[in-house]
Short mmCIF file of C-alpha atoms and ligand atoms in Angstrom, two decimals:
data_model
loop_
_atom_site.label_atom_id
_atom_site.label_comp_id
_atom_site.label_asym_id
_atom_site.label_seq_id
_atom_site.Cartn_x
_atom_site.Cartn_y
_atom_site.Cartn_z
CA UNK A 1 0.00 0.00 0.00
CA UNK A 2 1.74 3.14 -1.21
CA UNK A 3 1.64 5.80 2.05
CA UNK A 4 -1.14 7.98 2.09
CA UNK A 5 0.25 11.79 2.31
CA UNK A 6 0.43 13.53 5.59
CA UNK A 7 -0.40 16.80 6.40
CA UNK A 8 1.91 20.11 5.54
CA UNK A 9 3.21 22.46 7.80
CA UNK A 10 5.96 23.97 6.49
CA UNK A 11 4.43 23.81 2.69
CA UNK A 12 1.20 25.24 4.06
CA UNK A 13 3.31 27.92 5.69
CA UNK A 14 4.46 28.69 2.17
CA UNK A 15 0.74 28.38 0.74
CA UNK A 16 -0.93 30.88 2.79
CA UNK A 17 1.92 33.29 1.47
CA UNK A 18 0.90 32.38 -1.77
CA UNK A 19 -2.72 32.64 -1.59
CA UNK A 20 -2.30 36.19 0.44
CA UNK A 21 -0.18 37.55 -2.30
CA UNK A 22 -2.77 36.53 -4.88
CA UNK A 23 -5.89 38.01 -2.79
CA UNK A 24 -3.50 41.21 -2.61
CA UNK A 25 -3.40 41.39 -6.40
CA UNK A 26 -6.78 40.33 -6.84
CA UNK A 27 -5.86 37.91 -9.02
CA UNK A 28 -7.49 34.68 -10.44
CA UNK A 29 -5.76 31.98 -8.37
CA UNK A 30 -5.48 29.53 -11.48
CA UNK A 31 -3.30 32.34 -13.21
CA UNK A 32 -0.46 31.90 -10.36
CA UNK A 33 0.83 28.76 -12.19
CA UNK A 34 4.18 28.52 -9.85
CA UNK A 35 5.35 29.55 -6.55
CA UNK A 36 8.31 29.59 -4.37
CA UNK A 37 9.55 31.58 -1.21
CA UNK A 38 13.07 31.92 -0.23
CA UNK A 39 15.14 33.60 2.44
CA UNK A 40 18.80 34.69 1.90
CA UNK A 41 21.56 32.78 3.68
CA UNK A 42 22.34 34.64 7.11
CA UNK A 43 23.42 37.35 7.77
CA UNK A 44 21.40 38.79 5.11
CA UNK A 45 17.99 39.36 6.34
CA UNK A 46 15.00 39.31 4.26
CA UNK A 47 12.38 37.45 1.82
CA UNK A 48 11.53 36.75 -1.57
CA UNK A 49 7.97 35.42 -2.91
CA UNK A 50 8.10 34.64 -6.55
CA UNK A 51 4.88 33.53 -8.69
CA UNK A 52 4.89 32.69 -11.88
CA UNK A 53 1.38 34.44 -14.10
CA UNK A 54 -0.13 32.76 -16.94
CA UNK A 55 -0.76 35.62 -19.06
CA UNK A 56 -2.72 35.38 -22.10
CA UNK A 57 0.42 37.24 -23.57
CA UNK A 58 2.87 35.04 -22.46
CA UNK A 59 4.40 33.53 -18.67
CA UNK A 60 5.53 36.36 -16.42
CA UNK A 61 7.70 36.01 -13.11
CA UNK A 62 6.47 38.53 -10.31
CA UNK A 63 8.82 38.83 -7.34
CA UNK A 64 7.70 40.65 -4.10
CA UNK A 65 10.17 41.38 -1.32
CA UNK A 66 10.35 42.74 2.08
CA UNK A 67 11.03 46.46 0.83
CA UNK A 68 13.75 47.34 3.49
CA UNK A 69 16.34 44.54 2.24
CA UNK A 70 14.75 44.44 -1.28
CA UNK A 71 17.66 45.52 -4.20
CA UNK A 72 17.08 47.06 -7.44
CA UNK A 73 13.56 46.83 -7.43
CA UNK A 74 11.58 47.76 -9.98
CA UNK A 75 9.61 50.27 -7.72
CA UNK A 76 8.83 50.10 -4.35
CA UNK A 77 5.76 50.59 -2.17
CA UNK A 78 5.44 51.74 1.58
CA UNK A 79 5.97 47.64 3.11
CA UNK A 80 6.86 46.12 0.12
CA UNK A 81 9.65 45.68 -3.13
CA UNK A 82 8.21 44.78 -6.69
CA UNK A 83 10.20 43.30 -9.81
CA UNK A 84 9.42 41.34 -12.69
CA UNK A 85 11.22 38.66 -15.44
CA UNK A 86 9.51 37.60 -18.54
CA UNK A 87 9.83 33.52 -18.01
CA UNK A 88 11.33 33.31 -21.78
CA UNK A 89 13.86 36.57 -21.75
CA UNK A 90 11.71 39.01 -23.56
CA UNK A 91 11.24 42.02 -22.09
CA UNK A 92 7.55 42.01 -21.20
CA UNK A 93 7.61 45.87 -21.91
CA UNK A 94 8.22 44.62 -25.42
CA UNK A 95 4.43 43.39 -25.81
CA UNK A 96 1.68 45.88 -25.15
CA UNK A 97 -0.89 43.83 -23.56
CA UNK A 98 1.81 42.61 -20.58
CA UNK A 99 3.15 46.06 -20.40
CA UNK A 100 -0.28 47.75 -19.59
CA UNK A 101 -0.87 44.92 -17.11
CA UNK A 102 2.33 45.47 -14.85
CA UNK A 103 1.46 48.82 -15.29
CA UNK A 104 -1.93 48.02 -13.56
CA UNK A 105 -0.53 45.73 -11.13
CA UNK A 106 1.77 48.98 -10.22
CA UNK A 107 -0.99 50.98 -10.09
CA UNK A 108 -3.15 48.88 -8.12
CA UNK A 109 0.04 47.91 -5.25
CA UNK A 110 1.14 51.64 -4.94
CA UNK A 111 -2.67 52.71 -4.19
CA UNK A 112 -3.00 49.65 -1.92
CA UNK A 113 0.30 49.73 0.05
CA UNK A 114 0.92 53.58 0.71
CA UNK A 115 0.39 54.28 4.18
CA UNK A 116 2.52 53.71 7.53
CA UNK A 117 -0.13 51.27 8.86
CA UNK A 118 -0.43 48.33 6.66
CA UNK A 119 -3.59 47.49 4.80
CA UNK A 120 -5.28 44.70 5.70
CA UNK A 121 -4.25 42.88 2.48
CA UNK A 122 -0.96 44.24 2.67
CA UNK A 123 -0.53 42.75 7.05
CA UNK A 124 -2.02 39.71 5.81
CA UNK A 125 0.67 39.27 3.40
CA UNK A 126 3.91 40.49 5.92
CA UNK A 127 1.85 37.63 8.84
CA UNK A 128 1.99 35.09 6.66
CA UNK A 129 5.48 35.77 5.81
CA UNK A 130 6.41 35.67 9.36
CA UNK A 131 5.37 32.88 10.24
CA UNK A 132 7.02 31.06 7.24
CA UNK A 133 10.36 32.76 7.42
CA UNK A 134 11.75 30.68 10.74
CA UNK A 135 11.06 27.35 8.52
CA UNK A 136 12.30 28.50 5.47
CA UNK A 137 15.63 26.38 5.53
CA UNK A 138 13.17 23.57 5.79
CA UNK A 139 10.83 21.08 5.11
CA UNK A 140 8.10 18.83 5.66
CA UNK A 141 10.40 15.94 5.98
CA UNK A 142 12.45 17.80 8.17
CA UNK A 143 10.00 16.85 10.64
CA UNK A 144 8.01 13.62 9.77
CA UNK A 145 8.74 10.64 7.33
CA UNK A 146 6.91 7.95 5.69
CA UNK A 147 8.40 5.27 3.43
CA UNK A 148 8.00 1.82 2.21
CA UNK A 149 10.51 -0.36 4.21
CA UNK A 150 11.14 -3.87 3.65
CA UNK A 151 8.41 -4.91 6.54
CA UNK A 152 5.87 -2.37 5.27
CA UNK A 153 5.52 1.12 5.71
CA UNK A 154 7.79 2.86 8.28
CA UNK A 155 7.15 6.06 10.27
CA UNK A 156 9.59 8.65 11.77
CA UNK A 157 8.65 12.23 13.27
CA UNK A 158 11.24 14.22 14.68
CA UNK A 159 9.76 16.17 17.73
CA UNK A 160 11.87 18.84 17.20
CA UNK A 161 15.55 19.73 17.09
CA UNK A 162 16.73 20.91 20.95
CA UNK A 163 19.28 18.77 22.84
CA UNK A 164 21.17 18.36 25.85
CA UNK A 165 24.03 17.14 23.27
CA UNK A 166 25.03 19.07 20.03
CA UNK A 167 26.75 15.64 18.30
CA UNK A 168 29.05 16.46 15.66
CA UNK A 169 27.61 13.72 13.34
CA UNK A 170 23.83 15.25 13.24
CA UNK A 171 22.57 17.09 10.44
CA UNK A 172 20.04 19.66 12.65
CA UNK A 173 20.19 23.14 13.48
CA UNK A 174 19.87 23.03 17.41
CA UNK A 175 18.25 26.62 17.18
CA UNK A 176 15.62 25.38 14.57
CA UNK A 177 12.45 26.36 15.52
CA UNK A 178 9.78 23.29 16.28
CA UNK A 179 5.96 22.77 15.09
CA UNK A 180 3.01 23.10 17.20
CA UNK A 181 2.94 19.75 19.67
CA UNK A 182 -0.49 18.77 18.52
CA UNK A 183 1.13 18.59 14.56
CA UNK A 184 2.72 15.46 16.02
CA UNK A 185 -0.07 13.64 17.68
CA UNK A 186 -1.97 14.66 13.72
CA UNK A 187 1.05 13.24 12.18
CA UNK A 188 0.96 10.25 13.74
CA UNK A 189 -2.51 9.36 13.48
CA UNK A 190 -2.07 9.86 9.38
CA UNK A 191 0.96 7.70 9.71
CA UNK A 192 -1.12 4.76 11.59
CA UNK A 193 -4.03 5.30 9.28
CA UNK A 194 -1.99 4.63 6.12
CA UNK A 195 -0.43 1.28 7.46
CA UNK A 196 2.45 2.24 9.44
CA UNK A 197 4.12 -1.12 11.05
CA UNK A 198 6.88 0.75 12.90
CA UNK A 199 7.21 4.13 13.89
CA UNK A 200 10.23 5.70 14.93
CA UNK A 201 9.99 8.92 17.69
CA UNK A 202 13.57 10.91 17.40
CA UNK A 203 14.79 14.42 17.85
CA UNK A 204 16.44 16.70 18.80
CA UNK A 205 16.11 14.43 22.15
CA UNK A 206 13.08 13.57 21.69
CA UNK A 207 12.30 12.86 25.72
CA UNK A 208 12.55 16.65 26.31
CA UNK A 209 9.43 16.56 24.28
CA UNK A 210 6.07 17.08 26.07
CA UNK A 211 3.95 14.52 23.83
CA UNK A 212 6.81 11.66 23.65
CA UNK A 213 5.21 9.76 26.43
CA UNK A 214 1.52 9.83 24.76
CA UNK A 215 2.98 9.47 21.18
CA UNK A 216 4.50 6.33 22.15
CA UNK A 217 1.96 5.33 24.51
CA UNK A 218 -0.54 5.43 20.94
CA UNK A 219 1.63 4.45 18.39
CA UNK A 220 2.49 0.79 20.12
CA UNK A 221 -1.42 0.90 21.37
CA UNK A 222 -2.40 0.82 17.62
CA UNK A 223 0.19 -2.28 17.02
CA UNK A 224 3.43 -0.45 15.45
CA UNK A 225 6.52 -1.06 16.51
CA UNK A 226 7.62 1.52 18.79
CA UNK A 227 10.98 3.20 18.92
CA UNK A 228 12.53 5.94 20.62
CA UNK A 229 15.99 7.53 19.42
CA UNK A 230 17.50 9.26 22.70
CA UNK A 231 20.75 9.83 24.40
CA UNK A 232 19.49 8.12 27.54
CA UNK A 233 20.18 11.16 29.29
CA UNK A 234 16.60 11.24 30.89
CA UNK A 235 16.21 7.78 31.56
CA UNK A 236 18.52 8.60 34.52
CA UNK A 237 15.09 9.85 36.36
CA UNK A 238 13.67 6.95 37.55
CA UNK A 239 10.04 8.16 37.34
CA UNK A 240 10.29 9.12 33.83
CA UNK A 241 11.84 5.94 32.51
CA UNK A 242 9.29 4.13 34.05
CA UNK A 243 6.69 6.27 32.74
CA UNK A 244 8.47 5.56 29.14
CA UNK A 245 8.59 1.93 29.78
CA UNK A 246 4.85 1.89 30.74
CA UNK A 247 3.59 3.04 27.09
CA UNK A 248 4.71 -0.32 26.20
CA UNK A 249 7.36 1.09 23.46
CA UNK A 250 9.19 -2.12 21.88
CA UNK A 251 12.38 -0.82 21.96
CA UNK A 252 14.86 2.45 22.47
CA UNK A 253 17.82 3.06 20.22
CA UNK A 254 20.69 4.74 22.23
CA UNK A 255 23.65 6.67 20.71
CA UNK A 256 27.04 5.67 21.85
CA UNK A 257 29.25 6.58 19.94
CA UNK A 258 32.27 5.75 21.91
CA UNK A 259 33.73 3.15 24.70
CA UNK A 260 36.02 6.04 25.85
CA UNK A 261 34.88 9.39 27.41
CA UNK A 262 36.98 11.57 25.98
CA UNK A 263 36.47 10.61 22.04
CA UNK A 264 32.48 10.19 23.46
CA UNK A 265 32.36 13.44 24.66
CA UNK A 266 34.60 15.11 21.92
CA UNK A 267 31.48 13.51 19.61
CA UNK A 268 28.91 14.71 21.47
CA UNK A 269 30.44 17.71 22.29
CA UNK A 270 28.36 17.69 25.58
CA UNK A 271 31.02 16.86 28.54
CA UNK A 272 30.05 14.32 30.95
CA UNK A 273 27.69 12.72 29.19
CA UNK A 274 29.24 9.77 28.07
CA UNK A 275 29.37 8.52 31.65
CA UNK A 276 25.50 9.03 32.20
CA UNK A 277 24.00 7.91 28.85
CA UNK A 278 25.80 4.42 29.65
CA UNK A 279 23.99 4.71 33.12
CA UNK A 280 21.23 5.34 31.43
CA UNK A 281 21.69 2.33 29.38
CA UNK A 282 22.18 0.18 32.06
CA UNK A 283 19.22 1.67 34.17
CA UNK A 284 16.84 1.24 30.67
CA UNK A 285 18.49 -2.59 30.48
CA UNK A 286 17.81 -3.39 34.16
CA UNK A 287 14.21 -2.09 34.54
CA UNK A 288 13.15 -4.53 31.24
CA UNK A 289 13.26 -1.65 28.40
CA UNK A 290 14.72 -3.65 24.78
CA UNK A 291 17.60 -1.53 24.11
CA UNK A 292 19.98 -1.06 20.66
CA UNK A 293 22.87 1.24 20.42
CA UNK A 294 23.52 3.03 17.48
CA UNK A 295 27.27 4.13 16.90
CA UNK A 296 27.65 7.00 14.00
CA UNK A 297 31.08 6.74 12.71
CA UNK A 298 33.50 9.37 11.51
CA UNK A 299 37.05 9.91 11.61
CA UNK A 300 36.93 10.28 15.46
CA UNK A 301 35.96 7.03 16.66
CA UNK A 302 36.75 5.03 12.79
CA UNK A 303 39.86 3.66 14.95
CA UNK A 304 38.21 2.59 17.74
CA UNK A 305 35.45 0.69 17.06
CA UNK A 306 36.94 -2.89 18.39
CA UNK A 307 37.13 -1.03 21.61
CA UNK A 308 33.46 -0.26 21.43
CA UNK A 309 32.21 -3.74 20.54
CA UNK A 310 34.36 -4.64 23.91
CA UNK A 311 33.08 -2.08 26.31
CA UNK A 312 29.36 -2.62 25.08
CA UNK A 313 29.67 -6.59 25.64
CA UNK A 314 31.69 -6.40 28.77
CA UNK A 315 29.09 -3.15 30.16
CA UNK A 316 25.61 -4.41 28.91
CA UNK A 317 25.67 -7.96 26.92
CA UNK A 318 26.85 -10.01 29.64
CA UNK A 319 25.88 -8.64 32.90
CA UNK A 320 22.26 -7.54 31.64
CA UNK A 321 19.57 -8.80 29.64
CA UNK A 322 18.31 -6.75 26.91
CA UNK A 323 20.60 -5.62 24.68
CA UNK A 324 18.78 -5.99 20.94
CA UNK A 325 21.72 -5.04 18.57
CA UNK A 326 24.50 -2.86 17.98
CA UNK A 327 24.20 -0.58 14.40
CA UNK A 328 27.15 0.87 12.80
CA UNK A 329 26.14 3.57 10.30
CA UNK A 330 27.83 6.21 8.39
CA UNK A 331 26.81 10.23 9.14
CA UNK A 332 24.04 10.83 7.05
CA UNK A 333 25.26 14.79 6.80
CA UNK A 334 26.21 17.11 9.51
CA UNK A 335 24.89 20.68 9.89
CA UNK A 336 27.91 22.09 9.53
CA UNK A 337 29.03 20.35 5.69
CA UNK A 338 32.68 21.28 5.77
CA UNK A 339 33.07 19.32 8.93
CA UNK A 340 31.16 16.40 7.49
CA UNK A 341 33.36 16.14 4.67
CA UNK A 342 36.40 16.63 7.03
CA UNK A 343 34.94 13.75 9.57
CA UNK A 344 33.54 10.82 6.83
CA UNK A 345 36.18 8.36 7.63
CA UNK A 346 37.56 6.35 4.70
CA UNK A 347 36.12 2.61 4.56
CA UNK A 348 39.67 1.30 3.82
CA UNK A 349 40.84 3.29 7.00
CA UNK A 350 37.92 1.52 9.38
CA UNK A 351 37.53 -2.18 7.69
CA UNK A 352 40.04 -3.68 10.48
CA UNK A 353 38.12 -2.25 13.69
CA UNK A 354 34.54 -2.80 11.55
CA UNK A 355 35.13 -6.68 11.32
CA UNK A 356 36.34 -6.79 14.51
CA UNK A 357 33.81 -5.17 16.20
CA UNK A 358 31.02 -7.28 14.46
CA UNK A 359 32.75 -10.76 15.29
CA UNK A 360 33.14 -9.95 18.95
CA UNK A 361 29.41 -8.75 19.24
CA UNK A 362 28.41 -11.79 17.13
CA UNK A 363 30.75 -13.98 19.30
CA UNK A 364 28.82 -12.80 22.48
CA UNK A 365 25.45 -13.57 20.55
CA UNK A 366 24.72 -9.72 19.74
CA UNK A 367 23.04 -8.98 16.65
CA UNK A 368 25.20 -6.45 14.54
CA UNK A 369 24.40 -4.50 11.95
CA UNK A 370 26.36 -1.97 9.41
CA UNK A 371 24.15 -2.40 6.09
CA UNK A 372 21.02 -0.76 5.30
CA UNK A 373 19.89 2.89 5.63
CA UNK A 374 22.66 5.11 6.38
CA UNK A 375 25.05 2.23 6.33
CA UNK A 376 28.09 0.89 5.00
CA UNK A 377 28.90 -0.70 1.63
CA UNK A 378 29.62 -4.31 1.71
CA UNK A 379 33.14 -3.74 0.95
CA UNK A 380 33.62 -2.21 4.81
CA UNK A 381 34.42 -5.50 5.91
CA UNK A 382 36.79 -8.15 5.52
CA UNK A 383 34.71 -11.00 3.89
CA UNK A 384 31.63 -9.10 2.18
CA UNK A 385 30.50 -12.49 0.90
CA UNK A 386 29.66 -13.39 4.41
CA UNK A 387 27.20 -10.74 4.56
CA UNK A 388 23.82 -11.09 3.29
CA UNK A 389 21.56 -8.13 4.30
CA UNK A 390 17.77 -8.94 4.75
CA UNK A 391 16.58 -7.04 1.52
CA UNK A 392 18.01 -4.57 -0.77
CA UNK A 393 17.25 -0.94 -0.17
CA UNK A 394 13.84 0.65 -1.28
CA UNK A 395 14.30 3.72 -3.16
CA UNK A 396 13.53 6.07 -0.47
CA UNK A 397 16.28 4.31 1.74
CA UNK A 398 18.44 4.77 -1.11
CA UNK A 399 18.50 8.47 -1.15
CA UNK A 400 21.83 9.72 -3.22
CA UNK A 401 24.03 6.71 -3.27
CA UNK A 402 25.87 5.37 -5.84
CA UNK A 403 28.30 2.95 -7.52
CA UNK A 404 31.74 4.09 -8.21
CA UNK A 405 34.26 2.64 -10.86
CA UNK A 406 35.69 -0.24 -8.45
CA UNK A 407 31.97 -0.97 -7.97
CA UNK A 408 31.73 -2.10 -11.68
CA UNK A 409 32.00 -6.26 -11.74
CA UNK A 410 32.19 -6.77 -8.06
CA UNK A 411 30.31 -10.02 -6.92
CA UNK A 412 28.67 -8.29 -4.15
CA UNK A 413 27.48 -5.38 -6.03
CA UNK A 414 23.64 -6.98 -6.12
CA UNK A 415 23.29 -6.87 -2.44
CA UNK A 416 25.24 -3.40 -1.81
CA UNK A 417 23.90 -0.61 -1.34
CA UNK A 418 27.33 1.67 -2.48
CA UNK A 419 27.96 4.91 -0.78
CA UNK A 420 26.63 7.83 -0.47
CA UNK A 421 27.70 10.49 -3.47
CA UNK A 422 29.19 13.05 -0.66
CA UNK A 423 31.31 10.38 0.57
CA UNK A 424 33.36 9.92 -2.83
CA UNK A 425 33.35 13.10 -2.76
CA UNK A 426 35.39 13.64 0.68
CA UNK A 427 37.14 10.21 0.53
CA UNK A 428 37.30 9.08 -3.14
CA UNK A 429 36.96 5.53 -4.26
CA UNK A 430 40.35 4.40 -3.41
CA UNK A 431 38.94 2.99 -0.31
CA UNK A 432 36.33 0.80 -2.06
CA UNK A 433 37.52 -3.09 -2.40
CA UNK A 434 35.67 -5.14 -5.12
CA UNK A 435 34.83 -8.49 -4.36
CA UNK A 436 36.27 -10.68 -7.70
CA UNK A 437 35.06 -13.57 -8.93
CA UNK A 438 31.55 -14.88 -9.66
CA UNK A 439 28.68 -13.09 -7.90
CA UNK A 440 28.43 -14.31 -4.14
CA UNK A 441 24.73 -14.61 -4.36
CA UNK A 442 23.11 -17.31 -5.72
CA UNK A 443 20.19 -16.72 -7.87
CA UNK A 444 20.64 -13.11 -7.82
CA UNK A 445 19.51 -11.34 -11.01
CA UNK A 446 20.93 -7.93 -11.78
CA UNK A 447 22.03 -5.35 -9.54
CA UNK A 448 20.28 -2.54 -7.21
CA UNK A 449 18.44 -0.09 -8.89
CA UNK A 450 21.43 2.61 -8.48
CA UNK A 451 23.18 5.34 -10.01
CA UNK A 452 27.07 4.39 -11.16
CA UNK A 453 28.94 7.72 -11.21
CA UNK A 454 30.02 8.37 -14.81
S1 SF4 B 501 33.20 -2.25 -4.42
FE1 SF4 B 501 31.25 -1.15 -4.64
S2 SF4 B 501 29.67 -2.75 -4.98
FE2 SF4 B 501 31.53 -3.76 -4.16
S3 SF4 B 501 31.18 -3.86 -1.97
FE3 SF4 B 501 32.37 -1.98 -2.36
S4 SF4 B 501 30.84 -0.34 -2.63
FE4 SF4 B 501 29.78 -2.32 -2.79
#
C-alpha cells in the first residue's frame, strides 16, 4: 500500500503566502501557475515570494520582497519591493498587452500599500510571511517521514531539534524552531491510518518533548513497533523511565558513539555525558526496556570501534539482559558540511576495527548491523560475501548513493547498497575493495536499482 500523504506544515506555511499575495493582487488563483519563497543565507535578512502568471500574452515572473532589504527593485511601495522577469527573456515591456498589465498591477500595489499602517491585504501578506520565514531552511520531511521499508511502511517524526548534546555527526540546526505539539499527535494518526508497522519517535532528544510519552503510549497501542531515538540522558530519572517503559514502546535506540569518554564526549560535544547515557543504558536494560545502540562513525571514533564492541559486551551484553543489537552507520550529513566532509572516515581506513567489532558482538550472541539505511557498503568488511543483508534498499532508503568505478563487476554489487555520493566526494573511491570472482549470491539477477557515477 503506497503511504497515504500527511499533512503540511511547512508547505502550508508557504501556501498561505501564496494565496495572500494573490488576494492582494486580486488575481485569479489559477493564473499563479508557480510559486516559491526563499530567504537569503544569514546574515542577510529578508524574503523573496516569486509567482509565476499565466498571461494570455505570455508567462511572467512577479517577485515581491520585504522592501527594506529588497535591491534594485523595480519600484517600491510603503511595506513592500516589486520586480518582474519575462519567463522566456523578452522584455515584457516589449508586448503591449503585458506592459499595460504590470502597469496596472503597479498601479493597483502603490494605491494599496501607501500608508505607515499596513492594509489589511498588505498585514495579511507580511503575517503570513512571518510565520514562514523561521522554517524556510526547511521542510516537511524535516519533521516527519513515511516510506516503504522492507516490513511495510515505516514512520519517523522528529519532535523537534533541541538537545542536551550538540553531536558532531547530526545534520540539525539546534536553534531550529519546532511545530506546534499537537502537529505530532496529527502526524501520527495519518501515519497509523496509512499502514504504518513501525514508527520511529527521534529528535532533537526527543524525551525533552512534552507529547513523547503519549505518542509512544498510541503508536504501540495501535500495534506499530515503537521506537525511541534518545541519548538516555533522561532515563537517569527513575520516574520518567518508568513512565516511558509503561507506554509499552518495543524498543529504544541509544547513541554511543564511543567506549572512551573523551572521544564520546569530543562527539557529542556535551562533557560528561558519556558517563550518564551508559547509566542510562544500564538503568533502561535493568528495569526490562529492549535496548539497541547506534554508533555513528566518523574519523573520530573510525579507529576505535573494536574497543566499542568490547566495552558494550563487557558493560551491557553479559551482565544484563536486553541488549537488541548494535548498528554501525555512516553520518548521514552534519549541519555544519565542511566538517562532514572533514569527519567521513575512509572505509579502507575503518575495515580492520569494523570486522572486529562485528565478530566480537556476534561472538557474544549480539546482533550487529552496518548495512542498510545510512550504512556501510559491503566492501567495509573483511569477507563481504559473508554478509547477506535482509533485503536490498527501497528507493527512499536509497537516497543519493551510488556505484563508483571499483563498484563495476564486483560479486557483491547486487546486495550493496554503495555509498553515499558526498562520501566519494570527501574520501574518493580508493577505499572501495571489489569483491572478484563470480557473484556471491546465488540466484541473484541484476544489480540494485542505483546510479554508477560516470
Ligand atoms: S566495491 Fe562497490 S559494490 Fe563492491 S562492496 Fe564496495 S561499494 Fe559495494
Amino acid at each position: 500500500m503506497a503511504p497515504a500523504p500527511l499533512s503540511p506544515f511547512v508547505g502550508a506555511l508557504a501556501m498561505a503566502v501564496r494565496e495572500a499575495l494573490v488576494a492582494l493582487l486580486a488575481l485569479d488563483p489559477s493564473q499563479a501557475v508557480a510559486f516559491s519563497l526563499a530567504a537569503p543565507p544569514p546574515p542577510t535578512p529578508g524574503w523573496i515570494a516569486s509567482l509565476t502568471l499565466s498571461l494570455p500574452e505570455g508567462d511572467l515572473i512577479l517577485d515581491v520582497a520585504g522592501v527594506t532589504t529588497a535591491r534594485d527593485a523595480w519600484f517600491r511601495t510603503a511595506h513592500l519591493a516589486w520586480s518582474y522577469r519575462s519567463s522566456g527573456g523578452r522584455d515584457p515591456f516589449s508586448q503591449p498587452e503585458l506592459a499595460r498589465w504590470l502597469h496596472a498591477l503597479r498601479e493597483t500595489a502603490t494605491r494599496l500599500d501607501r500608508s505607515p499602517l499596513a492594509p489589511p491585504p498588505v498585514r495579511a501578506l507580511l503575517d503570513a510571511v512571518d510565520r514562514y520565514l523561521p522554517f524556510s531552511r526547511l521542510s516537511d520531511e524535516s519533521y516527519r517521514l513515511l516510506m516503504d521499508g522492507p516490513d511495510g511502511a515505516a514512520g519517523i517524526l522528529w519532535l523537534g531539534f533541541g538537545c542536551d548534546q550538540d553531536c558532531v555527526v547530526c545534520w540539525q540546526d539546534r536553534a531550529a524552531p519546532s511545530p506546534p505539539p499537537e502537529l505530532f499527535s496529527r502526524w501520527l494518526d495519518e501515519m497509523l491510518s496509512a499502514g504504518a508497522r513501525s514508527v520511529i519517535l527521534s529528535g532533537g532528544e526527543p524525551t525533552r518533548h512534552p507529547s513523547l510519552l503519549d505518542l509512544a503510549r498510541r503508536a504501540h497501542a495501535a500495534g506499530a513497533h515503537t521506537i525511541v531515538e534518545t541519548n538516555a540522558l533522561r532515563l537517569l530519572d527513575d520516574d520518567y523511565r518508568r513512565a516511558l517503559l509503561a507506554t509499552g514502546v518495543d524498543e529504544l535506540s541509544v547513541s554511543l558513539h564511543a567506549a572512551d569518554a573523551v572521544t564520546s564526549d569530543a562527539i557529542t560535544r556535551a562533557p560528561g555525558t558519556h558517563a550518564r547515557t551508559v547509566a542510562g543504558i544500564e538503568a533502561c536494560l535493568r528495569d526490562g526496556l529492549p535496548v539497541g545502540i547506534h554508533c555513528v562513525v566518523e574519523r573520530a571514533n573510525a579507529s576505535s570501534l573494536a574497543a566499542h564492541a568490547d566495552f558494550v559486551v563487557a558493560r551491557f551484553a553479559r551482565p544484563l539482559r536486553g541488549l537488541r543489537r548494535v548498528s554501525y552507520s555512516l553520518p548521514t550529513r552534519y549541519a555544519d558540511q565542511e566538517r562532514y566532509r572533514r569527519g567521513l572516515a575512509p572505509v579502507d581506513a575503518l575495515r580492520p576495527g569494523l570486522t572486529a567489532a562485528l565478530r566480537t558482538l556476534r561472538g557474544a550472541g549480539v546482533e550487529a548491523r552496518f548495512l542498510g539505511m545510512g550504512g556501510f557498503p559491503l566492501c567495509a568488511v573483511e569477507d563481504p560475501r559473508a554478509e547477506r543483508p535482509a533485503a536490498a534498499l527501497s528507493e527512499g532508503e536509497r537516497g543519493d548513493r551510488v556505484y563508483a568505478r571499483p563498484c563495476e563487476g564486483c560479486a557483491v554489487r547486487p546486495w550493496c547498497g554503495g555509498v553515499p555520493a558526498a562520501y566519494l566526494e570527501a574520501c574518493g573511491e580508493g577505499g572501495l575493495r571489489p569483491v572478484r570472482g563470480a557473484s556471491a549470491v546465488d540466484g541473484a539477477k541484476g544489480e540494485q536499482p542505483g546510479r554508477s557515477v560516470p
